[in-house]
């Protein structure tokens, strides 16, 4: 276990190196070089040359890369071209915090709603409620976020004027941490739509998984035993079926996070939330290479670490899985 | 947004592997009989076939060209001349929907053939059959791709790549006998196709590798080897036919994911570039709140078709899953 963990930890920097190097290569090599982007409207060859030297783009690619890497390791990703005068890390980290707040809330909703709904469907398996929930889940799973937000936004913000048209005011976690955790998400109307939009996909998936697992467990011998001892259905549900159907959910945490992060790219653009999703959108539109590069590095790092944690967590919970064999087959 | 989930879902695949162990090499007749019994699955299949054929025959069916503008009749609602209305530039929405299906179809087909089928199957086969160092190298590369966030990285890679491809296509226009390469928008298809293939091979390679690992030890492969059969023949005659069910499942499960990725990437502005028609573009054009309030058809038309397609893919995927794993 320890050896495995260390192996995986050593694996992380390697992946990050490979990924950032290739992104760097794509950005720097070939036509459409960053010099012309950096220079903006300047088309004077002497000035172009000057910009090139100023940004260190005249040096060999490997030297450029290691220069970038060493400053990136210190949290310095260079300057943004769109927001002149700001450093990228100055811009990215506050935006990441906004996205992270929404993401955490969405994750809470995904599991907080998904698990009860899945259990409900499983326990009412032979009634009309189960197929109803299943089709509802299918709907949530299949409908793309970019399709559902505009109508919802129109309905809630314009037609009924219940929610703000978008944008972002104040955080979820600000000063009175605990108070804000409980009160502000409920009070802050800016949160509802994005959190809903971020969680629908994952929430359908979680509920579906819980339902399937719970239905399988229902047929196990120990459930029959519990029932024959005279335990009530609720007790069997909460005491035996629920804990056991949570196990496969650990693997889903990673995917739920991926889903939420992917969703953030679209939800933030549509609802005007100044998080990393929207920042990336702007950077992509204006071909801001350094931002793209920084985003690639940060996102890959975050993901690899999440993946590792989920994997380790899974082995911890389910001892049947042995990692050392699992990886090499 | 869980479009890429199916293709990137390695844990999911791992658990699936168990279920398919027996099902491969199953009887095709049995398989089809079971599938026909799944009513919803069949309806989905029909929807997909109808939509795809509409996409294939778009140039024949479409009443207008997808680039034909008529600014005097822009932003009109449905009428007899324009069944689904017109967009901001007065282009016929119905024609654009048909061409969008065509775009999705082209991208999906190209990515599945190159990424999932050729690259994924070949690498999975080699890794599983050869084993040893080859296996380790291939699967490690796969690990790298699998541990990366798919869609965000696709966006970023596409954003970094597309100006290069643009420049290359301008070069092709001016230096080779091919003209109008830049204007045709083919370059953006190539970018998106390249980026999606890069990420889609991993899950199929993993699934196929695990299948080959268990098949390799079966008696008939041993027998084939013991009579001195060539490796090529063993792979093409004995191993490939035995994983054909698995390939169907792989294709059906990645159809929706790839179509979704194309739409979403285009929506983000890094996919298929204008003037080519794509659902992503249509959805983006119609998604402003004010726009939606005044001209709801701009969003509702593409939204209807995209949702229908996604539903069909999901239900068909579930049905095939049931059919193939029931052994």
Short mmCIF file of C-alpha atoms in Angstrom, two decimals, chain B:
data_model
loop_
_atom_site.label_atom_id
_atom_site.label_comp_id
_atom_site.label_asym_id
_atom_site.label_seq_id
_atom_site.Cartn_x
_atom_site.Cartn_y
_atom_site.Cartn_z
CA UNK B 1 -21.96 18.19 -18.21
CA UNK B 2 -21.22 14.52 -18.36
CA UNK B 3 -20.72 14.02 -22.04
CA UNK B 4 -17.33 12.51 -21.79
CA UNK B 5 -18.12 10.36 -18.80
CA UNK B 6 -18.79 7.22 -20.71
CA UNK B 7 -15.59 7.29 -22.64
CA UNK B 8 -13.42 8.34 -19.76
CA UNK B 9 -15.06 6.33 -17.11
CA UNK B 10 -12.29 3.88 -16.38
CA UNK B 11 -13.67 2.59 -13.11
CA UNK B 12 -16.96 2.07 -14.81
CA UNK B 13 -15.21 0.13 -17.54
CA UNK B 14 -13.36 -1.91 -14.96
CA UNK B 15 -16.59 -3.05 -13.42
CA UNK B 16 -18.05 -3.68 -16.85
CA UNK B 17 -15.16 -5.88 -17.81
CA UNK B 18 -16.33 -8.45 -15.32
CA UNK B 19 -19.71 -8.57 -16.96
CA UNK B 20 -18.51 -8.98 -20.49
CA UNK B 21 -16.10 -11.75 -19.78
CA UNK B 22 -18.60 -14.36 -20.84
CA UNK B 23 -20.65 -12.42 -23.27
CA UNK B 24 -18.10 -12.12 -26.05
CA UNK B 25 -18.35 -14.34 -29.05
CA UNK B 26 -22.04 -14.71 -28.37
CA UNK B 27 -24.55 -15.65 -30.98
CA UNK B 28 -25.55 -12.79 -33.25
CA UNK B 29 -29.07 -14.08 -33.73
CA UNK B 30 -29.68 -14.26 -30.03
CA UNK B 31 -28.27 -10.80 -29.68
CA UNK B 32 -30.57 -9.29 -32.29
CA UNK B 33 -33.62 -11.12 -30.96
CA UNK B 34 -32.99 -9.68 -27.55
CA UNK B 35 -32.42 -6.20 -28.90
CA UNK B 36 -35.67 -6.23 -30.88
CA UNK B 37 -37.54 -6.98 -27.67
CA UNK B 38 -36.27 -3.74 -26.15
CA UNK B 39 -38.94 -1.38 -27.41
CA UNK B 40 -37.43 1.87 -26.20
CA UNK B 41 -34.03 0.81 -27.46
CA UNK B 42 -35.44 0.07 -30.89
CA UNK B 43 -37.26 3.40 -31.00
CA UNK B 44 -34.00 5.12 -30.12
CA UNK B 45 -32.19 3.18 -32.80
CA UNK B 46 -34.81 4.25 -35.35
CA UNK B 47 -34.54 7.88 -34.25
CA UNK B 48 -30.77 7.76 -34.61
CA UNK B 49 -30.98 6.09 -38.02
CA UNK B 50 -33.56 8.59 -39.27
CA UNK B 51 -31.58 11.56 -38.01
CA UNK B 52 -28.34 10.24 -39.38
CA UNK B 53 -29.79 9.52 -42.78
CA UNK B 54 -31.25 13.02 -42.80
CA UNK B 55 -27.72 14.22 -42.13
CA UNK B 56 -26.22 12.07 -44.87
CA UNK B 57 -28.76 13.22 -47.43
CA UNK B 58 -28.76 16.83 -46.20
CA UNK B 59 -27.62 18.24 -49.56
CA UNK B 60 -30.61 16.57 -51.23
CA UNK B 61 -33.27 17.13 -48.58
CA UNK B 62 -32.37 20.62 -47.41
CA UNK B 63 -34.50 23.27 -49.14
CA UNK B 64 -31.76 25.89 -48.83
CA UNK B 65 -28.00 25.92 -48.53
CA UNK B 66 -26.67 26.25 -45.01
CA UNK B 67 -24.80 29.41 -45.94
CA UNK B 68 -27.54 31.05 -47.97
CA UNK B 69 -28.39 34.35 -46.31
CA UNK B 70 -31.43 36.48 -46.75
CA UNK B 71 -31.14 39.47 -44.46
CA UNK B 72 -34.57 40.74 -45.37
CA UNK B 73 -36.10 37.71 -43.76
CA UNK B 74 -33.87 37.29 -40.72
CA UNK B 75 -35.12 36.07 -37.33
CA UNK B 76 -38.46 34.90 -38.66
CA UNK B 77 -40.50 32.30 -36.89
CA UNK B 78 -41.65 29.11 -38.59
CA UNK B 79 -43.47 29.66 -41.84
CA UNK B 80 -44.28 27.84 -45.02
CA UNK B 81 -41.06 28.96 -46.71
CA UNK B 82 -38.90 28.27 -43.69
CA UNK B 83 -40.29 25.37 -41.72
CA UNK B 84 -38.29 26.09 -38.61
CA UNK B 85 -37.79 29.81 -39.11
CA UNK B 86 -34.63 31.70 -39.94
CA UNK B 87 -31.66 32.77 -37.87
CA UNK B 88 -30.01 36.16 -37.36
CA UNK B 89 -28.53 36.14 -40.86
CA UNK B 90 -31.70 34.94 -42.49
CA UNK B 91 -30.44 31.42 -42.99
CA UNK B 92 -33.01 28.64 -43.05
CA UNK B 93 -32.97 26.87 -39.68
CA UNK B 94 -34.28 23.59 -41.03
CA UNK B 95 -31.45 23.37 -43.53
CA UNK B 96 -28.96 24.29 -40.87
CA UNK B 97 -30.28 21.60 -38.57
CA UNK B 98 -29.83 19.02 -41.31
CA UNK B 99 -26.29 20.18 -41.97
CA UNK B 100 -25.56 20.22 -38.24
CA UNK B 101 -26.53 16.56 -38.04
CA UNK B 102 -24.18 16.02 -40.94
CA UNK B 103 -21.36 17.74 -39.06
CA UNK B 104 -22.00 15.69 -35.94
CA UNK B 105 -22.15 12.55 -38.05
CA UNK B 106 -18.87 13.25 -39.83
CA UNK B 107 -17.02 14.02 -36.62
CA UNK B 108 -18.49 11.08 -34.72
CA UNK B 109 -17.79 8.65 -37.51
CA UNK B 110 -14.24 9.83 -38.06
CA UNK B 111 -13.41 9.79 -34.36
CA UNK B 112 -14.93 6.37 -33.76
CA UNK B 113 -13.18 4.80 -36.71
CA UNK B 114 -9.80 6.28 -35.99
CA UNK B 115 -9.84 6.75 -32.23
CA UNK B 116 -11.93 4.01 -30.71
CA UNK B 117 -11.75 1.37 -33.42
CA UNK B 118 -8.42 1.54 -35.17
CA UNK B 119 -6.20 3.12 -32.52
CA UNK B 120 -8.00 1.71 -29.49
CA UNK B 121 -8.49 -1.79 -30.82
CA UNK B 122 -5.03 -2.04 -32.27
CA UNK B 123 -3.32 -0.82 -29.13
CA UNK B 124 -5.55 -2.94 -26.89
CA UNK B 125 -4.88 -6.01 -28.99
CA UNK B 126 -1.15 -5.47 -29.07
CA UNK B 127 -0.97 -4.68 -25.37
CA UNK B 128 -3.06 -7.68 -24.41
CA UNK B 129 -1.51 -10.16 -26.77
CA UNK B 130 2.11 -9.16 -26.53
CA UNK B 131 2.18 -8.37 -22.83
CA UNK B 132 5.48 -7.46 -21.19
CA UNK B 133 7.11 -4.12 -21.94
CA UNK B 134 4.86 -3.31 -24.91
CA UNK B 135 1.86 -3.72 -22.67
CA UNK B 136 3.34 -1.58 -19.92
CA UNK B 137 4.26 1.27 -22.28
CA UNK B 138 0.88 1.37 -23.99
CA UNK B 139 -1.11 1.16 -20.79
CA UNK B 140 1.03 3.78 -19.06
CA UNK B 141 0.38 6.21 -21.89
CA UNK B 142 -3.26 5.34 -21.49
CA UNK B 143 -3.02 6.06 -17.76
CA UNK B 144 -1.69 9.53 -18.52
CA UNK B 145 -4.67 10.30 -20.75
CA UNK B 146 -7.15 8.76 -18.37
CA UNK B 147 -6.01 10.81 -15.42
CA UNK B 148 -6.54 14.07 -17.25
CA UNK B 149 -9.76 16.07 -17.29
CA UNK B 150 -11.14 15.31 -20.74
CA UNK B 151 -13.36 18.13 -21.83
CA UNK B 152 -11.46 21.08 -20.33
CA UNK B 153 -8.25 19.77 -21.80
CA UNK B 154 -9.90 19.21 -25.16
CA UNK B 155 -10.97 22.85 -25.11
CA UNK B 156 -7.50 24.01 -24.22
CA UNK B 157 -5.73 21.76 -26.72
CA UNK B 158 -8.13 22.80 -29.46
CA UNK B 159 -7.64 26.44 -28.61
CA UNK B 160 -3.89 26.09 -28.83
CA UNK B 161 -4.05 23.97 -31.96
CA UNK B 162 -6.61 25.70 -34.14
CA UNK B 163 -4.58 28.77 -35.20
CA UNK B 164 -1.80 26.44 -36.31
CA UNK B 165 -4.17 24.34 -38.34
CA UNK B 166 -5.59 27.54 -39.79
CA UNK B 167 -2.16 28.65 -40.88
CA UNK B 168 -1.46 25.25 -42.36
CA UNK B 169 -4.70 25.37 -44.32
CA UNK B 170 -3.80 28.80 -45.68
CA UNK B 171 -0.47 27.34 -46.70
CA UNK B 172 -2.23 24.46 -48.42
CA UNK B 173 -4.44 26.91 -50.28
CA UNK B 174 -1.58 28.94 -51.62
CA UNK B 175 1.02 26.26 -52.21
CA UNK B 176 -0.81 23.19 -53.48
CA UNK B 177 -3.36 22.45 -56.16
CA UNK B 178 -6.13 22.36 -53.53
CA UNK B 179 -8.05 25.62 -53.42
CA UNK B 180 -10.63 26.86 -50.98
CA UNK B 181 -9.36 24.54 -48.28
CA UNK B 182 -9.43 27.37 -45.78
CA UNK B 183 -12.89 28.52 -46.83
CA UNK B 184 -14.36 25.04 -46.70
CA UNK B 185 -13.77 24.92 -42.95
CA UNK B 186 -12.30 21.45 -43.26
CA UNK B 187 -9.42 22.52 -41.06
CA UNK B 188 -11.60 22.84 -37.99
CA UNK B 189 -12.98 19.38 -38.60
CA UNK B 190 -9.45 18.05 -38.64
CA UNK B 191 -8.56 19.83 -35.40
CA UNK B 192 -11.54 18.55 -33.49
CA UNK B 193 -11.17 15.09 -34.95
CA UNK B 194 -7.54 14.92 -33.98
CA UNK B 195 -8.16 16.15 -30.45
CA UNK B 196 -11.10 13.82 -29.82
CA UNK B 197 -9.27 10.78 -31.18
CA UNK B 198 -6.40 11.53 -28.88
CA UNK B 199 -8.65 11.11 -25.88
CA UNK B 200 -11.07 8.45 -27.04
CA UNK B 201 -8.75 5.52 -27.62
CA UNK B 202 -7.92 4.87 -23.96
CA UNK B 203 -11.16 3.36 -22.74
CA UNK B 204 -11.55 1.06 -25.72
CA UNK B 205 -7.92 -0.03 -25.54
CA UNK B 206 -8.34 -0.89 -21.85
CA UNK B 207 -11.51 -2.86 -22.39
CA UNK B 208 -10.12 -4.78 -25.34
CA UNK B 209 -6.84 -5.47 -23.61
CA UNK B 210 -8.56 -7.03 -20.62
CA UNK B 211 -10.68 -9.14 -22.94
CA UNK B 212 -7.68 -10.31 -24.91
CA UNK B 213 -5.86 -11.14 -21.69
CA UNK B 214 -8.52 -13.65 -20.77
CA UNK B 215 -8.99 -14.93 -24.32
CA UNK B 216 -5.28 -15.49 -24.72
CA UNK B 217 -5.37 -18.25 -22.14
CA UNK B 218 -8.33 -20.04 -23.73
CA UNK B 219 -7.81 -23.49 -25.21
CA UNK B 220 -8.55 -22.59 -28.81
CA UNK B 221 -5.86 -19.93 -28.86
CA UNK B 222 -3.43 -22.36 -27.27
CA UNK B 223 -4.40 -24.90 -29.91
CA UNK B 224 -3.93 -22.38 -32.68
CA UNK B 225 -0.54 -21.50 -31.33
CA UNK B 226 0.50 -25.09 -30.84
CA UNK B 227 -0.10 -25.94 -34.48
CA UNK B 228 2.22 -23.10 -35.37
CA UNK B 229 -0.27 -20.58 -36.60
CA UNK B 230 1.11 -17.16 -37.37
CA UNK B 231 0.45 -14.34 -34.95
CA UNK B 232 -1.30 -12.28 -37.59
CA UNK B 233 -3.71 -15.08 -38.31
CA UNK B 234 -4.42 -15.70 -34.64
CA UNK B 235 -5.18 -12.04 -34.09
CA UNK B 236 -7.38 -11.51 -37.14
CA UNK B 237 -9.05 -14.91 -37.32
CA UNK B 238 -9.47 -15.86 -33.71
CA UNK B 239 -9.15 -12.89 -31.44
CA UNK B 240 -10.92 -10.14 -33.39
CA UNK B 241 -14.14 -12.07 -34.12
CA UNK B 242 -14.37 -12.88 -30.45
CA UNK B 243 -14.42 -9.28 -29.37
CA UNK B 244 -16.95 -8.09 -31.96
CA UNK B 245 -19.74 -7.77 -29.39
CA UNK B 246 -17.50 -5.66 -27.31
CA UNK B 247 -16.79 -3.42 -30.28
CA UNK B 248 -20.49 -2.82 -30.82
CA UNK B 249 -20.87 -1.86 -27.22
CA UNK B 250 -17.88 0.44 -27.42
CA UNK B 251 -19.23 2.16 -30.51
CA UNK B 252 -22.70 2.59 -29.12
CA UNK B 253 -21.47 3.96 -25.85
CA UNK B 254 -19.08 6.42 -27.43
CA UNK B 255 -21.50 7.68 -30.11
CA UNK B 256 -23.32 9.96 -27.71
CA UNK B 257 -20.18 11.04 -25.90
CA UNK B 258 -18.39 12.06 -29.07
CA UNK B 259 -21.41 13.79 -30.60
CA UNK B 260 -21.85 15.64 -27.33
CA UNK B 261 -18.20 16.66 -27.22
CA UNK B 262 -18.38 18.03 -30.74
CA UNK B 263 -21.44 20.11 -29.91
CA UNK B 264 -20.00 21.38 -26.68
CA UNK B 265 -16.60 22.23 -28.16
CA UNK B 266 -18.22 24.14 -30.97
CA UNK B 267 -20.39 25.93 -28.45
CA UNK B 268 -17.23 27.00 -26.70
CA UNK B 269 -15.84 28.34 -29.95
CA UNK B 270 -13.07 25.81 -30.40
CA UNK B 271 -14.86 23.22 -32.50
CA UNK B 272 -16.21 23.42 -36.01
CA UNK B 273 -15.77 26.97 -37.30
CA UNK B 274 -18.30 29.05 -39.19
CA UNK B 275 -19.72 29.00 -41.80
CA UNK B 276 -20.02 25.24 -41.25
CA UNK B 277 -23.25 24.42 -39.46
CA UNK B 278 -23.14 22.83 -36.03
CA UNK B 279 -25.60 22.44 -33.20
CA UNK B 280 -23.07 23.98 -30.85
CA UNK B 281 -23.07 27.19 -32.82
CA UNK B 282 -26.84 27.28 -33.15
CA UNK B 283 -27.29 26.72 -29.44
CA UNK B 284 -24.78 29.41 -28.60
CA UNK B 285 -26.42 31.88 -30.95
CA UNK B 286 -29.77 31.35 -29.31
CA UNK B 287 -28.74 31.17 -25.68
CA UNK B 288 -28.82 34.84 -24.63
CA UNK B 289 -31.70 35.62 -22.26
CA UNK B 290 -32.92 38.55 -24.33
CA UNK B 291 -32.59 36.52 -27.50
CA UNK B 292 -34.50 33.68 -25.98
CA UNK B 293 -37.25 36.00 -24.85
CA UNK B 294 -37.73 37.57 -28.26
CA UNK B 295 -36.78 34.76 -30.63
CA UNK B 296 -37.22 31.50 -28.73
CA UNK B 297 -37.03 29.42 -31.89
CA UNK B 298 -33.32 30.21 -32.22
CA UNK B 299 -32.66 28.06 -29.16
CA UNK B 300 -35.62 25.71 -29.12
CA UNK B 301 -35.05 24.30 -32.59
CA UNK B 302 -31.47 23.09 -32.06
CA UNK B 303 -32.26 22.24 -28.43
CA UNK B 304 -35.03 19.89 -29.48
CA UNK B 305 -32.85 17.97 -31.90
CA UNK B 306 -29.84 17.83 -29.60
CA UNK B 307 -31.93 16.59 -26.70
CA UNK B 308 -33.65 14.01 -28.88
CA UNK B 309 -30.32 12.75 -30.12
CA UNK B 310 -28.85 12.59 -26.63
CA UNK B 311 -31.87 10.74 -25.29
CA UNK B 312 -31.72 8.26 -28.12
CA UNK B 313 -28.02 7.62 -27.51
CA UNK B 314 -28.55 7.15 -23.79
CA UNK B 315 -31.47 4.77 -24.12
CA UNK B 316 -29.85 2.78 -26.88
CA UNK B 317 -26.67 2.53 -24.84
CA UNK B 318 -28.62 1.21 -21.86
CA UNK B 319 -30.51 -1.28 -24.01
CA UNK B 320 -27.35 -2.62 -25.64
CA UNK B 321 -25.76 -2.82 -22.23
CA UNK B 322 -28.60 -5.00 -21.00
CA UNK B 323 -28.58 -7.16 -24.09
CA UNK B 324 -24.86 -7.79 -24.18
CA UNK B 325 -24.22 -8.29 -20.50
CA UNK B 326 -27.07 -10.64 -19.75
CA UNK B 327 -25.19 -13.88 -20.41
#
